[in-house]
Short mmCIF file of C-alpha atoms in Angstrom, two decimals:
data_model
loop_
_atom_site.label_atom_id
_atom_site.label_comp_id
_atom_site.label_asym_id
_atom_site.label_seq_id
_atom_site.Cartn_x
_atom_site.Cartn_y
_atom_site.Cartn_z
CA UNK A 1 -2.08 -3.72 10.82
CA UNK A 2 -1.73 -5.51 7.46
CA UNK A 3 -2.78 -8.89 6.81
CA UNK A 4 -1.30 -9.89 4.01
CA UNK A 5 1.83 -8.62 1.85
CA UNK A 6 2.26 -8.56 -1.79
CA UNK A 7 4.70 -9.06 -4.52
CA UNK A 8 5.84 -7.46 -6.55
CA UNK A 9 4.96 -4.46 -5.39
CA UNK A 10 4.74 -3.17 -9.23
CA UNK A 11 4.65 -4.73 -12.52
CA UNK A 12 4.81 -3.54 -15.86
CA UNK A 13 4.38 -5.50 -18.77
CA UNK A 14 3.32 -5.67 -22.29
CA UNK A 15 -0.67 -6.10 -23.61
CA UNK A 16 -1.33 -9.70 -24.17
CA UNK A 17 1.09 -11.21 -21.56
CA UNK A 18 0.11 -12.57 -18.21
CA UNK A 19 0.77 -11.37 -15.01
CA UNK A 20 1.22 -13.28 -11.62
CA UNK A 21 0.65 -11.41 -8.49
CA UNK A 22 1.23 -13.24 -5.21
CA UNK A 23 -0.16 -12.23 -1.74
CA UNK A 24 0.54 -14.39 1.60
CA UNK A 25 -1.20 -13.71 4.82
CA UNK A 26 -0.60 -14.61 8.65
CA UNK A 27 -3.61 -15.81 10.48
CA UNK A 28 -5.91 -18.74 9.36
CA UNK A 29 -8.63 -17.73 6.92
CA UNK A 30 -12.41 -18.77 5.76
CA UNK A 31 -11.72 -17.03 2.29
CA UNK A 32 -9.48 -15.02 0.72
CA UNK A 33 -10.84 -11.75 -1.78
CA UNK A 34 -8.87 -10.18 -4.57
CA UNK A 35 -10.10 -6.77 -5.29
CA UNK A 36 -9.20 -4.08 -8.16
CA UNK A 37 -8.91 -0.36 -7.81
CA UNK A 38 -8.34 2.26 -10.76
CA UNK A 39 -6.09 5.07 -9.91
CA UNK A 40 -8.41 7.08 -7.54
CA UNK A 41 -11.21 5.01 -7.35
CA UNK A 42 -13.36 2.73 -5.29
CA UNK A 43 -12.95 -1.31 -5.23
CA UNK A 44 -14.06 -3.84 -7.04
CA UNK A 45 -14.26 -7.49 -5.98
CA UNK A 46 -12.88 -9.49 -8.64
CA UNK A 47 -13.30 -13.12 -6.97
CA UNK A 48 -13.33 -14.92 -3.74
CA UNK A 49 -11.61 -18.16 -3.22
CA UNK A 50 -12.83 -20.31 0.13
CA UNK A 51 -10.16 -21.88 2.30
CA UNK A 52 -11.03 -25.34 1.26
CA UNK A 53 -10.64 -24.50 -2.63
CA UNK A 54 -7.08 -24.52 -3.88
CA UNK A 55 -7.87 -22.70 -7.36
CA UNK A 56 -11.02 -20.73 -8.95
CA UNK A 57 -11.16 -19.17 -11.91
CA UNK A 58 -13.12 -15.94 -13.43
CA UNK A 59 -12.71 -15.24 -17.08
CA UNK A 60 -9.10 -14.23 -17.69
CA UNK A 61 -8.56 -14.27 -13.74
CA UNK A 62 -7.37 -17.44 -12.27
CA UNK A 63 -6.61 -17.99 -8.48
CA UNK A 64 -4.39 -20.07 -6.33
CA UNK A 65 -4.90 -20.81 -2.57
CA UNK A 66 -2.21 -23.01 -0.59
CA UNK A 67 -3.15 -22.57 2.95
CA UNK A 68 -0.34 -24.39 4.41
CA UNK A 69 1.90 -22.36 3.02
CA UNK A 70 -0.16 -19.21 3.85
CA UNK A 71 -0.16 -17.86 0.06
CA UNK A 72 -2.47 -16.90 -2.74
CA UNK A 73 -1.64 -15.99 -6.42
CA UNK A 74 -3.77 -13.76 -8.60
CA UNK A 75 -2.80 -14.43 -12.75
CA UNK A 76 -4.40 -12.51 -15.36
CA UNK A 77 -4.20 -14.00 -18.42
CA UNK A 78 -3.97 -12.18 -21.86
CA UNK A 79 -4.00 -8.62 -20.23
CA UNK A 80 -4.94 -5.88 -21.68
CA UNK A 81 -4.41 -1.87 -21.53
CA UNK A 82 -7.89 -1.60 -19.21
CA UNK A 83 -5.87 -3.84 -16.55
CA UNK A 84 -3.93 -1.22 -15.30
CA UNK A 85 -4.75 -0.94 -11.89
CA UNK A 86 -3.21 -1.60 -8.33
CA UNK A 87 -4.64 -5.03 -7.30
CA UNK A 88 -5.62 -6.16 -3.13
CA UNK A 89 -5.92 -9.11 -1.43
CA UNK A 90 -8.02 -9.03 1.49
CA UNK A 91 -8.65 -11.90 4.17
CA UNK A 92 -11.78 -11.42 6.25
CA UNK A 93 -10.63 -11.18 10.17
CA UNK A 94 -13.78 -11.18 13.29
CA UNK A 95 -16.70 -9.13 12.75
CA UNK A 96 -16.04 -9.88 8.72
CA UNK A 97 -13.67 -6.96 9.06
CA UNK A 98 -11.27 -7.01 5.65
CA UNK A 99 -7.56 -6.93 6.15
CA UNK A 100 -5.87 -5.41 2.88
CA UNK A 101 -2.47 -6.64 1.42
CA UNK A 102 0.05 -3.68 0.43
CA UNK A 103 -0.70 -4.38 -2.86
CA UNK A 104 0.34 -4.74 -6.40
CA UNK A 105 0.57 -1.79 -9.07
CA UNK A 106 0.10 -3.48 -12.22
CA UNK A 107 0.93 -1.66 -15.81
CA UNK A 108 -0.26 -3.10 -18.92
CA UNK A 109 1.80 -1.06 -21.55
CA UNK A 110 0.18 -0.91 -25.55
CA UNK B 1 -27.22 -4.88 -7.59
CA UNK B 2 -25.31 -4.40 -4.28
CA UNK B 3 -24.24 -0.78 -5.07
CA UNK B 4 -22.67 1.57 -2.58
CA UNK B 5 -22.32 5.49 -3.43
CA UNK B 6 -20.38 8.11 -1.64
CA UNK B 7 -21.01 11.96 -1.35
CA UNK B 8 -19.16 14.39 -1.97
CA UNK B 9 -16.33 12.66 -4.54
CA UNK B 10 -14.07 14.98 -3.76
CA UNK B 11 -13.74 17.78 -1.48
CA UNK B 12 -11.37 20.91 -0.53
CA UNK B 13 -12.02 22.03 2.71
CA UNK B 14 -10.22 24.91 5.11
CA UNK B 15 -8.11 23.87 7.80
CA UNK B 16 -10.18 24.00 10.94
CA UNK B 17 -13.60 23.66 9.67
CA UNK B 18 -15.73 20.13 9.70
CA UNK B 19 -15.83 17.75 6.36
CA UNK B 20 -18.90 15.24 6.36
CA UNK B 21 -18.95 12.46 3.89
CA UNK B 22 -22.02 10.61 3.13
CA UNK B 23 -22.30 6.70 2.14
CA UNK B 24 -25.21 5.26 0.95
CA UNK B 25 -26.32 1.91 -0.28
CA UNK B 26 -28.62 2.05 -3.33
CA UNK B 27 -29.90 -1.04 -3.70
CA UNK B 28 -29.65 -3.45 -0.22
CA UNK B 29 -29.71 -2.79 3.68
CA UNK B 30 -26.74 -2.13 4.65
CA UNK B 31 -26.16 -3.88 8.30
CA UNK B 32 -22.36 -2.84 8.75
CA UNK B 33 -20.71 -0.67 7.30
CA UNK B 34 -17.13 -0.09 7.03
CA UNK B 35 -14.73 3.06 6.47
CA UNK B 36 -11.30 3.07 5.31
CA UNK B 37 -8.64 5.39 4.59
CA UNK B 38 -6.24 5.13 2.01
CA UNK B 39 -2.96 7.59 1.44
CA UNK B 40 -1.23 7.69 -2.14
CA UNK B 41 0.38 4.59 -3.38
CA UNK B 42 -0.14 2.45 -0.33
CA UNK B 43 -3.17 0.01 0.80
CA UNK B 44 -6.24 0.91 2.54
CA UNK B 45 -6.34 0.90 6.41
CA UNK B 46 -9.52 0.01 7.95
CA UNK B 47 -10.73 3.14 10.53
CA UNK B 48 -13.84 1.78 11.86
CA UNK B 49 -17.00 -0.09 11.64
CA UNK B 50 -20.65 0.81 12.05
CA UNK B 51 -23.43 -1.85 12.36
CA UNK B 52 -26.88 0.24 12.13
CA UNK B 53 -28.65 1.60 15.27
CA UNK B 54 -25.03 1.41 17.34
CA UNK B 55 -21.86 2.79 17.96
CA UNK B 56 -19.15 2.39 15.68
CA UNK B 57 -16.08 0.54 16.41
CA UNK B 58 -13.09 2.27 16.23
CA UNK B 59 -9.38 0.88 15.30
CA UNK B 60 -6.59 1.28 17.37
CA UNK B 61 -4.83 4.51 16.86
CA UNK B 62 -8.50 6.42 15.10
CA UNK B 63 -9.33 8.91 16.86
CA UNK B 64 -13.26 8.41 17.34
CA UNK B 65 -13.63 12.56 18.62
CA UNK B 66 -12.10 13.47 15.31
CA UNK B 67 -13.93 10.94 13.15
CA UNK B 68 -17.32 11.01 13.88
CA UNK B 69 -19.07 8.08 12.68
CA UNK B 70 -23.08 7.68 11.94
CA UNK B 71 -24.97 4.99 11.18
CA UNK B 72 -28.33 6.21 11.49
CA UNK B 73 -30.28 4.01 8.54
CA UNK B 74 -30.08 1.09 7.20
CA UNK B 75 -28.90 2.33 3.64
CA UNK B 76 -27.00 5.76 5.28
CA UNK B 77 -23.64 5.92 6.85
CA UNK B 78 -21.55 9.36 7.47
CA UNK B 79 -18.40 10.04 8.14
CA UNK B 80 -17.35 13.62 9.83
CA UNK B 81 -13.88 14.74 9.71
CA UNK B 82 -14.08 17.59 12.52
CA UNK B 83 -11.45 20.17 12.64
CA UNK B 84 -9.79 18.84 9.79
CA UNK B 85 -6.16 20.17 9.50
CA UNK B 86 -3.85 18.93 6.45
CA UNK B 87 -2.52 15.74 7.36
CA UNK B 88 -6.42 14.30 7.17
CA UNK B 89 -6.04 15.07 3.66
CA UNK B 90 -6.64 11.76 1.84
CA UNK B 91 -8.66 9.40 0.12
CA UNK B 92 -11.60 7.75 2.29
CA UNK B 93 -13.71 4.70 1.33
CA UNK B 94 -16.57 3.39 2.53
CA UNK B 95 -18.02 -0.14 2.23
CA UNK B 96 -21.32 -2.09 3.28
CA UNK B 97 -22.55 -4.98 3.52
CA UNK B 98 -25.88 -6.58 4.16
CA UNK B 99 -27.42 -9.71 6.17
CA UNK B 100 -27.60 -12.03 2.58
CA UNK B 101 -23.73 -10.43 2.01
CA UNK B 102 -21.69 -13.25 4.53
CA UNK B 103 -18.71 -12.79 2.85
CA UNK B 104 -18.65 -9.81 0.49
CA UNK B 105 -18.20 -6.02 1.23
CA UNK B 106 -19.20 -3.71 -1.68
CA UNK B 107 -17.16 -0.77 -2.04
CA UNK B 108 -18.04 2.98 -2.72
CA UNK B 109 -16.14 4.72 -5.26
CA UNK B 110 -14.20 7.08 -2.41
CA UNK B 111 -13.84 10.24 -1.61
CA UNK B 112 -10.86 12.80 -1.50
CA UNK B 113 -10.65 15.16 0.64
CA UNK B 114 -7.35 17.76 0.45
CA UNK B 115 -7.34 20.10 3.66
CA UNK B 116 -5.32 23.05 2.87
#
C-alpha cells in the first residue's frame, strides 16, 4: 500500500518558474526522501530531510517537513527544460523498506 | 560511488517462457536489496526484499513461485519472472543498499520487460 499521496498529480509550467509539489504521509517517520525519475528510467535521490528538520535545501531544491501535520513540500526553484520528470516521495517503513507517494508529473515547457 | 546496474534494460520475451533480470552493485556491498515494480504513469510498488545469504521477503499479494528472487552475493541480486504471461509486462527496478547506507537506497536504472 502507498504511504504517502501527492499533489498535483501533474504540473506543467513555463522554464524559469517554480514549482511546489506537496506529498503527506500516514505513519510517523525518521526521514522523508524525494526522488526523481526520467520517463523510463531508474531513481535518483534528490535529498533527504530527517524528522526533526523542518526545511533543507539542495541547490535549486528546497524542502519542507511539518510532521504534525503529516506533510512535506518539494519546490524547485528557477526550473528548467531538464526538470521534466515525475517526482516521489518516499518514507522509510521497518526493515528500511521505502514506501512511494503516487507521485507528481512535472512539465517544464521552453 | 554507490552505483547499482541492472541487466537486461529491456526485454521481449514469449508468453510462457522464464525472464531473469540481473542487479548488481558496482561499487559497495550490497546487504539488502530491494525490487519494485512500476506500471505506466503510476508509482512504484515494492515486491520484495532480499538481504544476502537469505530468503527474500515477499509483499502481500507477490507471488514468491512466480518471482523468484536471488540474493546469492553481496554485489548480485536476480530477479526471475517464470512463466511470464502478458500482464507481467512492466517496468521492474531494483535497489540496494549497504551496511554504511542507514538511510539511502540507490536505485538501478530499471528494466522493461513486454511479454507478448
Amino acid at each position: 500500500s502507498q504511504q504517502g499521496e501527492e499533489d498535483p498529480q501533474a504540473l506543467s509550467i513555463q522554464e524559469g518558474e517554480n514549482a511546489t509539489m506537496n506529498c503527506s504521509y500516514k505513519t510517523s517517520i525518521n526521514n522523508l526522501q524525494w526522488y526523481r525519475q526520467n520517463s523510463g528510467r531508474g531513481l535518483v535521490h534528490l535529498i533527504l530531510i530527517r524528522s526533526n528538520e523542518r526545511e533543507k535545501h539542495s541547490g535549486r531544491l528546497r524542502v519542507t517537513l511539518d510532521t504534525s501535520k503529516k506533510s512535506s513540500s518539494l519546490l524547485i526553484t528557477a526550473s528548467r527544460a531538464a526538470d521534466t520528470a515525475s517526482y516521489f516521495c518516499a518514507t522509510p517503513l521497518y526493515g528500511n523498506k521505502l514506501v512511494f507517494g503516487a507521485g507528481t508529473i512535472l512539465r517544464v515547457k521552453s | 560511488g554507490a552505483v547499482v546496474s541492472q541487466h537486461p534494460s529491456w526485454v521481449i520475451c514469449k508468453s510462457g517462457t522464464s525472464v531473469k533480470i540481473e542487479c548488481r552493485s558496482l561499487d559497495f556491498q550490497a546487504t539488502t536489496m530491494f525490487w519494485y515494480r512500476q506500471f505506466p504513469k503510476q508509482s512504484l510498488m515494492l515486491m520484495a526484499t532480499s538481504n544476502e545469504g537469505s530468503k527474500a521477503t515477499y509483499e502481500q499479494g507477490v507471488e514468491k513461485d512466480k518471482f523468484l528472487i536471488n540474493h546469492a552475493s553481496l554485489t548480485l541480486s536476480t530477479l526471475t519472472v517464470t512463466s511470464a504471461h502478458p500482464e507481467d509486462s512492466s517496468f521492474y527496478i531494483c535497489s540496494a543498499r549497504g551496511r554504511e547506507h542507514y538511510n539511502e537506497q540507490f536505485f538501478g536504472p530499471g528494466t522493461r520487460l513486454t511479454v507478448l
